[in-house]
Amino acid sequence: MKPYRSELMRVLRVACLGVTLVGLFGCAATPVVKKDTSGLIWPVPPEQPRIRFVAEYHGQSDLSERDELKAALLGEEEAGLALGKPYGVAASPDGKLIYVTDTKLHAVVVFDLEKKEVRPLKTDAQGALYVPLEIRLDSKGRLFVTDSVRKEVLVLSPEGKTLLALGKQEEIGRPTGLVLDEARNRLFVADTAKHRIVVYDLAGKYLFTFGERGSEPGQMNYPVNLALDSDGMLLVSDSGNFRVQVFDGAGKFINTFGQLGDSYGSFSRPKGIAVDSDNNIYVVDAAFNNFQIFNREGKILLFVGRLGKEPGMFWLPTGVFIDGNDRIYVVDSINERVQVFQYLKEKVATIDK
């Protein structure tokens, strides 16, 4: 009986080991498959598509190839830097570098798509960041970053060296959004706490301010983010008044659209704002968990998104940026990611001669 019992125990041990290995290799043989987003477009057919989902970026894991078998066997965790609580976003003209401000990491996170690397922007001591919000780049590669705790706009070199710090002398209360107008040598900064726009030239010289608290045309109530159209008109996300206001470069009121509500074209918590190459206006709404697209006259054209975690959905979206190729970068804050979309320009029919 002893040889039989010994053999039985050996068989059972092998069987148990086999079950364990099957479980492990079963998991490893079934890697996580990302959802097919190739057909994720807005509006849906038969309407002509205008917006197409491109990609999403959380951190290093999105740029690195991961060995699923090794991860399953050894319990390997995804390594590398990942976003914590992103707010603002910008990208280099070629789209190979994406810059994201992160209020939890107290840093600017750089997604280097060419090197497949995610890293923090290393600043010098003078340029230390506390709560960075908006970020923009100029044609020289300089980075303009608002910091709501420092109450300053920092101008950094591509390597993170502090070149300028603006705002103390003008006593900015809470800098949030900013936008650059290189054609007219202007830097516009939204001073959210003082309900105004502060204007500098690109060398950092203070020029003027405009705006005061109120709900009349030209007045503001907690302005947050800014954008420019192709004619140099300044668009202000006037969050406390639930509207977008349009000014010329001298701060003269031009137009306004939007109101509080839950219908298409209305706002609840308007945040980021941007303009594409056709001067369509994109407004992110953190309460609606979407972005809405308007024409220059303020007519609603389309909205994209709803509450959720899947591609094309949002959870407390904040900043938005549109590059020269009409790629749309939207910060999806609670989902700890940046989603990228493509604006699809209308094809103009031609007649062959």
Short mmCIF file of C-alpha atoms in Angstrom, two decimals:
data_model
loop_
_atom_site.label_atom_id
_atom_site.label_comp_id
_atom_site.label_asym_id
_atom_site.label_seq_id
_atom_site.Cartn_x
_atom_site.Cartn_y
_atom_site.Cartn_z
CA MET A 1 0.00 0.00 0.00
CA LYS A 2 2.85 2.42 0.70
CA PRO A 3 4.15 2.47 -2.91
CA TYR A 4 0.59 3.02 -4.16
CA ARG A 5 -0.02 5.83 -1.65
CA SER A 6 3.31 7.40 -2.52
CA GLU A 7 2.48 7.28 -6.21
CA LEU A 8 -0.95 8.71 -5.58
CA MET A 9 0.49 11.66 -3.65
CA ARG A 10 2.96 12.31 -6.45
CA VAL A 11 0.17 12.32 -9.02
CA LEU A 12 -1.90 14.71 -6.89
CA ARG A 13 1.04 17.07 -6.48
CA VAL A 14 1.64 17.09 -10.22
CA ALA A 15 -2.07 17.65 -10.83
CA CYS A 16 -2.16 20.57 -8.41
CA LEU A 17 0.93 22.05 -9.99
CA GLY A 18 -0.68 21.60 -13.39
CA VAL A 19 -3.81 23.44 -12.29
CA THR A 20 -1.68 26.27 -10.92
CA LEU A 21 0.33 26.52 -14.12
CA VAL A 22 -2.78 26.35 -16.26
CA GLY A 23 -4.21 29.19 -14.23
CA LEU A 24 -1.09 31.27 -14.59
CA PHE A 25 -0.50 30.51 -18.22
CA GLY A 26 -4.20 30.84 -18.92
CA CYS A 27 -4.06 34.41 -17.64
CA ALA A 28 -0.82 35.03 -19.47
CA ALA A 29 -2.16 33.57 -22.68
CA THR A 30 -5.08 35.96 -22.51
CA PRO A 31 -3.46 39.41 -22.35
CA VAL A 32 -5.56 42.47 -21.80
CA VAL A 33 -6.90 43.46 -25.20
CA LYS A 34 -7.51 47.14 -25.69
CA LYS A 35 -10.88 48.05 -27.09
CA ASP A 36 -10.98 48.64 -30.82
CA THR A 37 -11.42 52.39 -31.21
CA SER A 38 -10.92 52.57 -34.97
CA GLY A 39 -14.61 53.26 -35.51
CA LEU A 40 -15.04 55.74 -32.69
CA ILE A 41 -16.29 58.85 -34.50
CA TRP A 42 -18.75 61.68 -34.00
CA PRO A 43 -21.38 62.10 -35.27
CA VAL A 44 -22.23 58.50 -36.10
CA PRO A 45 -23.18 57.47 -39.64
CA PRO A 46 -24.99 58.33 -41.82
CA GLU A 47 -23.89 61.82 -40.76
CA GLN A 48 -20.49 62.94 -42.02
CA PRO A 49 -17.85 62.28 -39.34
CA ARG A 50 -16.26 65.40 -37.83
CA ILE A 51 -14.33 64.04 -34.83
CA ARG A 52 -12.33 60.81 -34.60
CA PHE A 53 -10.80 59.27 -31.48
CA VAL A 54 -7.02 58.80 -31.85
CA ALA A 55 -5.40 57.74 -28.56
CA GLU A 56 -5.30 58.05 -24.79
CA TYR A 57 -2.28 58.54 -22.56
CA HIS A 58 -2.11 57.72 -18.85
CA GLY A 59 1.62 57.25 -18.40
CA GLN A 60 4.66 55.17 -19.31
CA SER A 61 2.58 52.01 -19.69
CA ASP A 62 0.96 53.49 -22.80
CA LEU A 63 4.31 53.91 -24.53
CA SER A 64 6.11 50.73 -23.39
CA GLU A 65 5.56 47.18 -24.57
CA ARG A 66 4.65 44.98 -21.61
CA ASP A 67 5.43 41.25 -21.35
CA GLU A 68 2.07 39.87 -20.22
CA LEU A 69 3.45 36.35 -19.55
CA LYS A 70 6.27 37.66 -17.39
CA ALA A 71 3.88 40.00 -15.58
CA ALA A 72 1.48 37.13 -14.80
CA LEU A 73 4.18 34.72 -13.59
CA LEU A 74 6.21 37.16 -11.55
CA GLY A 75 3.51 39.60 -10.49
CA GLU A 76 5.28 42.39 -12.33
CA GLU A 77 3.56 45.74 -11.96
CA GLU A 78 3.40 48.40 -14.63
CA ALA A 79 6.42 50.61 -14.10
CA GLY A 80 7.11 54.21 -14.88
CA LEU A 81 5.55 57.60 -14.37
CA ALA A 82 1.78 58.01 -14.62
CA LEU A 83 -0.53 60.99 -14.35
CA GLY A 84 -2.07 61.76 -10.96
CA LYS A 85 -4.45 64.70 -11.35
CA PRO A 86 -3.83 66.41 -14.69
CA TYR A 87 -5.29 69.82 -15.55
CA GLY A 88 -3.68 71.49 -18.59
CA VAL A 89 -2.15 70.21 -21.82
CA ALA A 90 -0.16 71.43 -24.79
CA ALA A 91 1.83 69.75 -27.55
CA SER A 92 4.81 70.53 -29.75
CA PRO A 93 4.05 71.48 -33.37
CA ASP A 94 5.07 68.03 -34.63
CA GLY A 95 2.94 66.29 -32.00
CA LYS A 96 5.87 64.25 -30.71
CA LEU A 97 5.93 65.91 -27.29
CA ILE A 98 2.83 66.28 -25.12
CA TYR A 99 3.11 68.45 -22.00
CA VAL A 100 0.62 67.90 -19.17
CA THR A 101 0.38 69.89 -15.95
CA ASP A 102 -0.35 67.72 -12.92
CA THR A 103 -1.58 69.27 -9.68
CA LYS A 104 -1.02 66.08 -7.68
CA LEU A 105 2.53 65.49 -8.92
CA HIS A 106 3.30 69.25 -8.76
CA ALA A 107 4.99 68.96 -12.11
CA VAL A 108 4.78 69.16 -15.86
CA VAL A 109 4.74 65.63 -17.25
CA VAL A 110 6.30 65.17 -20.68
CA PHE A 111 5.09 62.40 -23.00
CA ASP A 112 7.89 61.87 -25.51
CA LEU A 113 6.22 59.80 -28.21
CA GLU A 114 9.37 59.47 -30.28
CA LYS A 115 11.53 58.14 -27.43
CA LYS A 116 8.55 56.29 -25.91
CA GLU A 117 9.34 57.91 -22.60
CA VAL A 118 7.29 59.68 -19.93
CA ARG A 119 9.24 61.98 -17.63
CA PRO A 120 8.78 65.00 -15.40
CA LEU A 121 10.11 68.30 -16.68
CA LYS A 122 13.05 69.01 -14.38
CA THR A 123 12.95 72.66 -13.30
CA ASP A 124 15.54 74.62 -11.38
CA ALA A 125 14.81 75.69 -7.80
CA GLN A 126 13.56 79.09 -8.95
CA GLY A 127 11.00 77.43 -11.17
CA ALA A 128 9.65 74.90 -8.67
CA LEU A 129 5.98 74.15 -9.32
CA TYR A 130 3.26 73.83 -6.69
CA VAL A 131 -0.12 73.76 -8.44
CA PRO A 132 0.57 74.14 -12.17
CA LEU A 133 -2.58 74.65 -14.22
CA GLU A 134 -2.30 75.84 -17.81
CA ILE A 135 0.65 75.37 -20.14
CA ARG A 136 1.45 76.74 -23.60
CA LEU A 137 4.51 76.73 -25.87
CA ASP A 138 5.83 79.44 -28.14
CA SER A 139 7.67 78.97 -31.43
CA LYS A 140 11.02 79.09 -29.58
CA GLY A 141 10.07 76.13 -27.45
CA ARG A 142 9.63 78.18 -24.29
CA LEU A 143 7.03 76.88 -21.86
CA PHE A 144 4.54 79.26 -20.22
CA VAL A 145 3.01 77.74 -17.07
CA THR A 146 0.50 79.25 -14.62
CA ASP A 147 0.84 78.25 -10.96
CA SER A 148 -2.13 79.11 -8.76
CA VAL A 149 -0.22 78.81 -5.47
CA ARG A 150 2.79 80.81 -6.61
CA LYS A 151 0.36 83.30 -8.20
CA GLU A 152 2.75 83.59 -11.09
CA VAL A 153 3.26 82.72 -14.71
CA LEU A 154 6.59 80.96 -15.17
CA VAL A 155 8.44 81.08 -18.46
CA LEU A 156 10.75 78.08 -18.76
CA SER A 157 13.27 76.94 -21.32
CA PRO A 158 12.70 73.55 -22.99
CA GLU A 159 15.17 72.17 -20.43
CA GLY A 160 13.25 73.63 -17.49
CA LYS A 161 15.44 76.64 -16.72
CA THR A 162 13.50 79.61 -15.32
CA LEU A 163 13.61 82.55 -17.72
CA LEU A 164 10.86 84.76 -16.29
CA ALA A 165 8.36 84.84 -13.43
CA LEU A 166 5.39 87.16 -14.00
CA GLY A 167 2.54 88.23 -11.78
CA LYS A 168 3.89 89.37 -8.41
CA GLN A 169 4.16 93.02 -9.37
CA GLU A 170 0.67 93.00 -10.89
CA GLU A 171 -0.64 91.15 -7.81
CA ILE A 172 -2.34 88.40 -9.75
CA GLY A 173 -4.80 86.63 -7.46
CA ARG A 174 -5.05 83.22 -9.14
CA PRO A 175 -3.63 82.72 -12.62
CA THR A 176 -5.43 79.91 -14.41
CA GLY A 177 -5.64 80.00 -18.21
CA LEU A 178 -3.24 81.66 -20.63
CA VAL A 179 -2.83 82.03 -24.35
CA LEU A 180 -0.07 83.37 -26.62
CA ASP A 181 -0.54 85.66 -29.61
CA GLU A 182 2.90 85.66 -31.21
CA ALA A 183 1.68 87.55 -34.30
CA ARG A 184 0.77 90.53 -32.11
CA ASN A 185 3.35 89.98 -29.34
CA ARG A 186 0.79 89.35 -26.62
CA LEU A 187 0.44 87.05 -23.62
CA PHE A 188 -3.04 86.92 -22.06
CA VAL A 189 -3.50 85.51 -18.55
CA ALA A 190 -6.83 84.80 -16.83
CA ASP A 191 -6.74 86.08 -13.25
CA THR A 192 -9.61 83.98 -11.95
CA ALA A 193 -9.69 85.37 -8.40
CA LYS A 194 -9.82 88.99 -9.56
CA HIS A 195 -12.19 88.41 -12.50
CA ARG A 196 -9.93 90.01 -15.10
CA ILE A 197 -7.44 89.40 -17.91
CA VAL A 198 -3.83 90.51 -17.48
CA VAL A 199 -1.86 91.28 -20.65
CA TYR A 200 1.91 91.19 -21.20
CA ASP A 201 4.16 91.22 -24.21
CA LEU A 202 6.14 88.06 -24.86
CA ALA A 203 9.24 89.53 -23.25
CA GLY A 204 7.31 89.73 -19.99
CA LYS A 205 6.54 93.47 -19.97
CA TYR A 206 3.21 94.29 -18.35
CA LEU A 207 0.86 96.12 -20.73
CA PHE A 208 -2.68 96.41 -19.30
CA THR A 209 -5.62 94.60 -17.70
CA PHE A 210 -9.30 94.51 -18.55
CA GLY A 211 -12.42 93.12 -16.93
CA GLU A 212 -14.13 93.33 -13.57
CA ARG A 213 -16.57 91.20 -11.64
CA GLY A 214 -20.12 91.21 -12.93
CA SER A 215 -22.53 89.65 -15.39
CA GLU A 216 -22.86 92.45 -17.93
CA PRO A 217 -21.14 92.18 -21.34
CA GLY A 218 -17.41 92.64 -20.80
CA GLN A 219 -17.62 91.83 -17.09
CA MET A 220 -16.51 88.45 -15.78
CA ASN A 221 -17.19 86.01 -12.99
CA TYR A 222 -14.29 83.63 -12.40
CA PRO A 223 -12.79 83.46 -15.90
CA VAL A 224 -10.73 80.31 -16.24
CA ASN A 225 -9.35 79.39 -19.67
CA LEU A 226 -8.52 81.31 -22.83
CA ALA A 227 -8.16 80.76 -26.57
CA LEU A 228 -7.48 82.75 -29.75
CA ASP A 229 -9.07 82.48 -33.17
CA SER A 230 -7.28 83.10 -36.46
CA ASP A 231 -8.17 86.81 -36.38
CA GLY A 232 -6.66 87.34 -32.95
CA MET A 233 -9.99 87.46 -31.16
CA LEU A 234 -9.68 86.40 -27.52
CA LEU A 235 -12.20 83.84 -26.24
CA VAL A 236 -12.74 83.68 -22.48
CA SER A 237 -14.36 80.79 -20.65
CA ASP A 238 -16.37 82.91 -18.21
CA SER A 239 -17.21 80.05 -15.87
CA GLY A 240 -19.24 81.83 -13.19
CA ASN A 241 -21.44 83.43 -15.84
CA PHE A 242 -21.80 80.13 -17.73
CA ARG A 243 -20.80 81.67 -21.05
CA VAL A 244 -18.02 82.38 -23.51
CA GLN A 245 -17.06 85.99 -24.13
CA VAL A 246 -15.18 87.28 -27.15
CA PHE A 247 -12.84 90.30 -27.01
CA ASP A 248 -10.44 91.91 -29.44
CA GLY A 249 -6.75 92.14 -28.66
CA ALA A 250 -7.22 95.46 -26.89
CA GLY A 251 -9.82 94.03 -24.51
CA LYS A 252 -12.86 95.48 -26.28
CA PHE A 253 -15.99 93.35 -25.86
CA ILE A 254 -17.21 91.82 -29.14
CA ASN A 255 -19.71 89.07 -28.47
CA THR A 256 -20.94 86.41 -26.04
CA PHE A 257 -22.77 83.09 -26.19
CA GLY A 258 -23.98 80.43 -23.78
CA GLN A 259 -26.04 80.35 -20.61
CA LEU A 260 -26.68 78.15 -17.57
CA GLY A 261 -28.71 75.07 -18.42
CA ASP A 262 -28.68 71.38 -19.24
CA SER A 263 -29.62 71.58 -22.92
CA TYR A 264 -27.31 71.51 -25.93
CA GLY A 265 -25.35 74.76 -26.16
CA SER A 266 -25.75 75.54 -22.47
CA PHE A 267 -23.05 75.30 -19.81
CA SER A 268 -22.74 74.12 -16.22
CA ARG A 269 -18.98 74.15 -15.46
CA PRO A 270 -17.19 75.45 -18.56
CA LYS A 271 -13.42 74.98 -18.36
CA GLY A 272 -10.96 74.57 -21.21
CA ILE A 273 -11.50 76.33 -24.52
CA ALA A 274 -9.77 75.98 -27.90
CA VAL A 275 -10.22 76.81 -31.59
CA ASP A 276 -9.54 74.61 -34.63
CA SER A 277 -8.30 75.66 -38.07
CA ASP A 278 -11.86 76.44 -39.22
CA ASN A 279 -12.43 78.69 -36.18
CA ASN A 280 -14.84 76.24 -34.60
CA ILE A 281 -14.85 76.75 -30.83
CA TYR A 282 -14.44 73.83 -28.42
CA VAL A 283 -15.58 74.25 -24.81
CA VAL A 284 -14.96 71.57 -22.18
CA ASP A 285 -17.66 71.23 -19.51
CA ALA A 286 -16.57 69.48 -16.32
CA ALA A 287 -20.16 68.89 -15.18
CA PHE A 288 -21.47 67.54 -18.49
CA ASN A 289 -18.30 65.43 -18.94
CA ASN A 290 -18.00 66.42 -22.57
CA PHE A 291 -16.79 69.06 -24.95
CA GLN A 292 -19.17 71.04 -27.12
CA ILE A 293 -18.30 72.52 -30.49
CA PHE A 294 -19.69 75.87 -31.67
CA ASN A 295 -19.28 77.96 -34.80
CA ARG A 296 -18.01 81.55 -34.63
CA GLU A 297 -21.53 82.84 -34.07
CA GLY A 298 -21.98 80.60 -31.03
CA LYS A 299 -24.29 78.07 -32.68
CA ILE A 300 -23.91 74.55 -31.29
CA LEU A 301 -22.60 72.09 -33.90
CA LEU A 302 -21.76 68.93 -32.00
CA PHE A 303 -20.90 67.53 -28.58
CA VAL A 304 -18.54 64.67 -27.75
CA GLY A 305 -18.50 62.59 -24.57
CA ARG A 306 -20.43 61.58 -21.49
CA LEU A 307 -19.59 60.28 -18.02
CA GLY A 308 -17.50 57.12 -18.11
CA LYS A 309 -14.07 55.54 -18.33
CA GLU A 310 -14.08 54.19 -21.88
CA PRO A 311 -12.38 56.00 -24.76
CA GLY A 312 -14.44 59.02 -25.74
CA MET A 313 -15.96 59.30 -22.27
CA PHE A 314 -14.86 61.68 -19.52
CA TRP A 315 -14.83 62.16 -15.79
CA LEU A 316 -14.24 65.77 -14.80
CA PRO A 317 -12.47 66.98 -17.97
CA THR A 318 -10.55 70.24 -17.64
CA GLY A 319 -8.04 71.54 -20.20
CA VAL A 320 -8.06 71.33 -23.98
CA PHE A 321 -5.50 72.16 -26.67
CA ILE A 322 -5.67 71.97 -30.46
CA ASP A 323 -2.44 71.82 -32.45
CA GLY A 324 -1.69 72.99 -35.98
CA ASN A 325 -2.79 69.65 -37.42
CA ASP A 326 -6.21 69.86 -35.74
CA ARG A 327 -5.39 67.21 -33.16
CA ILE A 328 -7.52 67.82 -30.08
CA TYR A 329 -5.98 67.05 -26.68
CA VAL A 330 -8.46 66.86 -23.79
CA VAL A 331 -7.45 66.39 -20.16
CA ASP A 332 -9.65 63.77 -18.48
CA SER A 333 -8.79 64.58 -14.88
CA ILE A 334 -10.34 61.88 -12.67
CA ASN A 335 -9.60 59.22 -15.29
CA GLU A 336 -5.95 60.36 -15.04
CA ARG A 337 -5.37 60.62 -18.76
CA VAL A 338 -5.23 62.79 -21.83
CA GLN A 339 -7.44 61.79 -24.73
CA VAL A 340 -6.52 62.76 -28.28
CA PHE A 341 -9.02 63.30 -31.09
CA GLN A 342 -8.75 64.45 -34.70
CA TYR A 343 -10.91 67.12 -36.28
CA LEU A 344 -11.93 65.93 -39.74
CA LYS A 345 -12.19 68.91 -42.04
CA GLU A 346 -15.01 68.92 -44.55
CA LYS A 347 -13.90 67.70 -47.92
CA VAL A 348 -14.48 70.24 -50.66
CA ALA A 349 -15.72 68.72 -53.89
CA THR A 350 -13.65 69.50 -56.99
CA ILE A 351 -14.57 69.30 -60.67
CA ASP A 352 -12.11 67.61 -62.96
CA LYS A 353 -11.36 69.71 -65.98
#
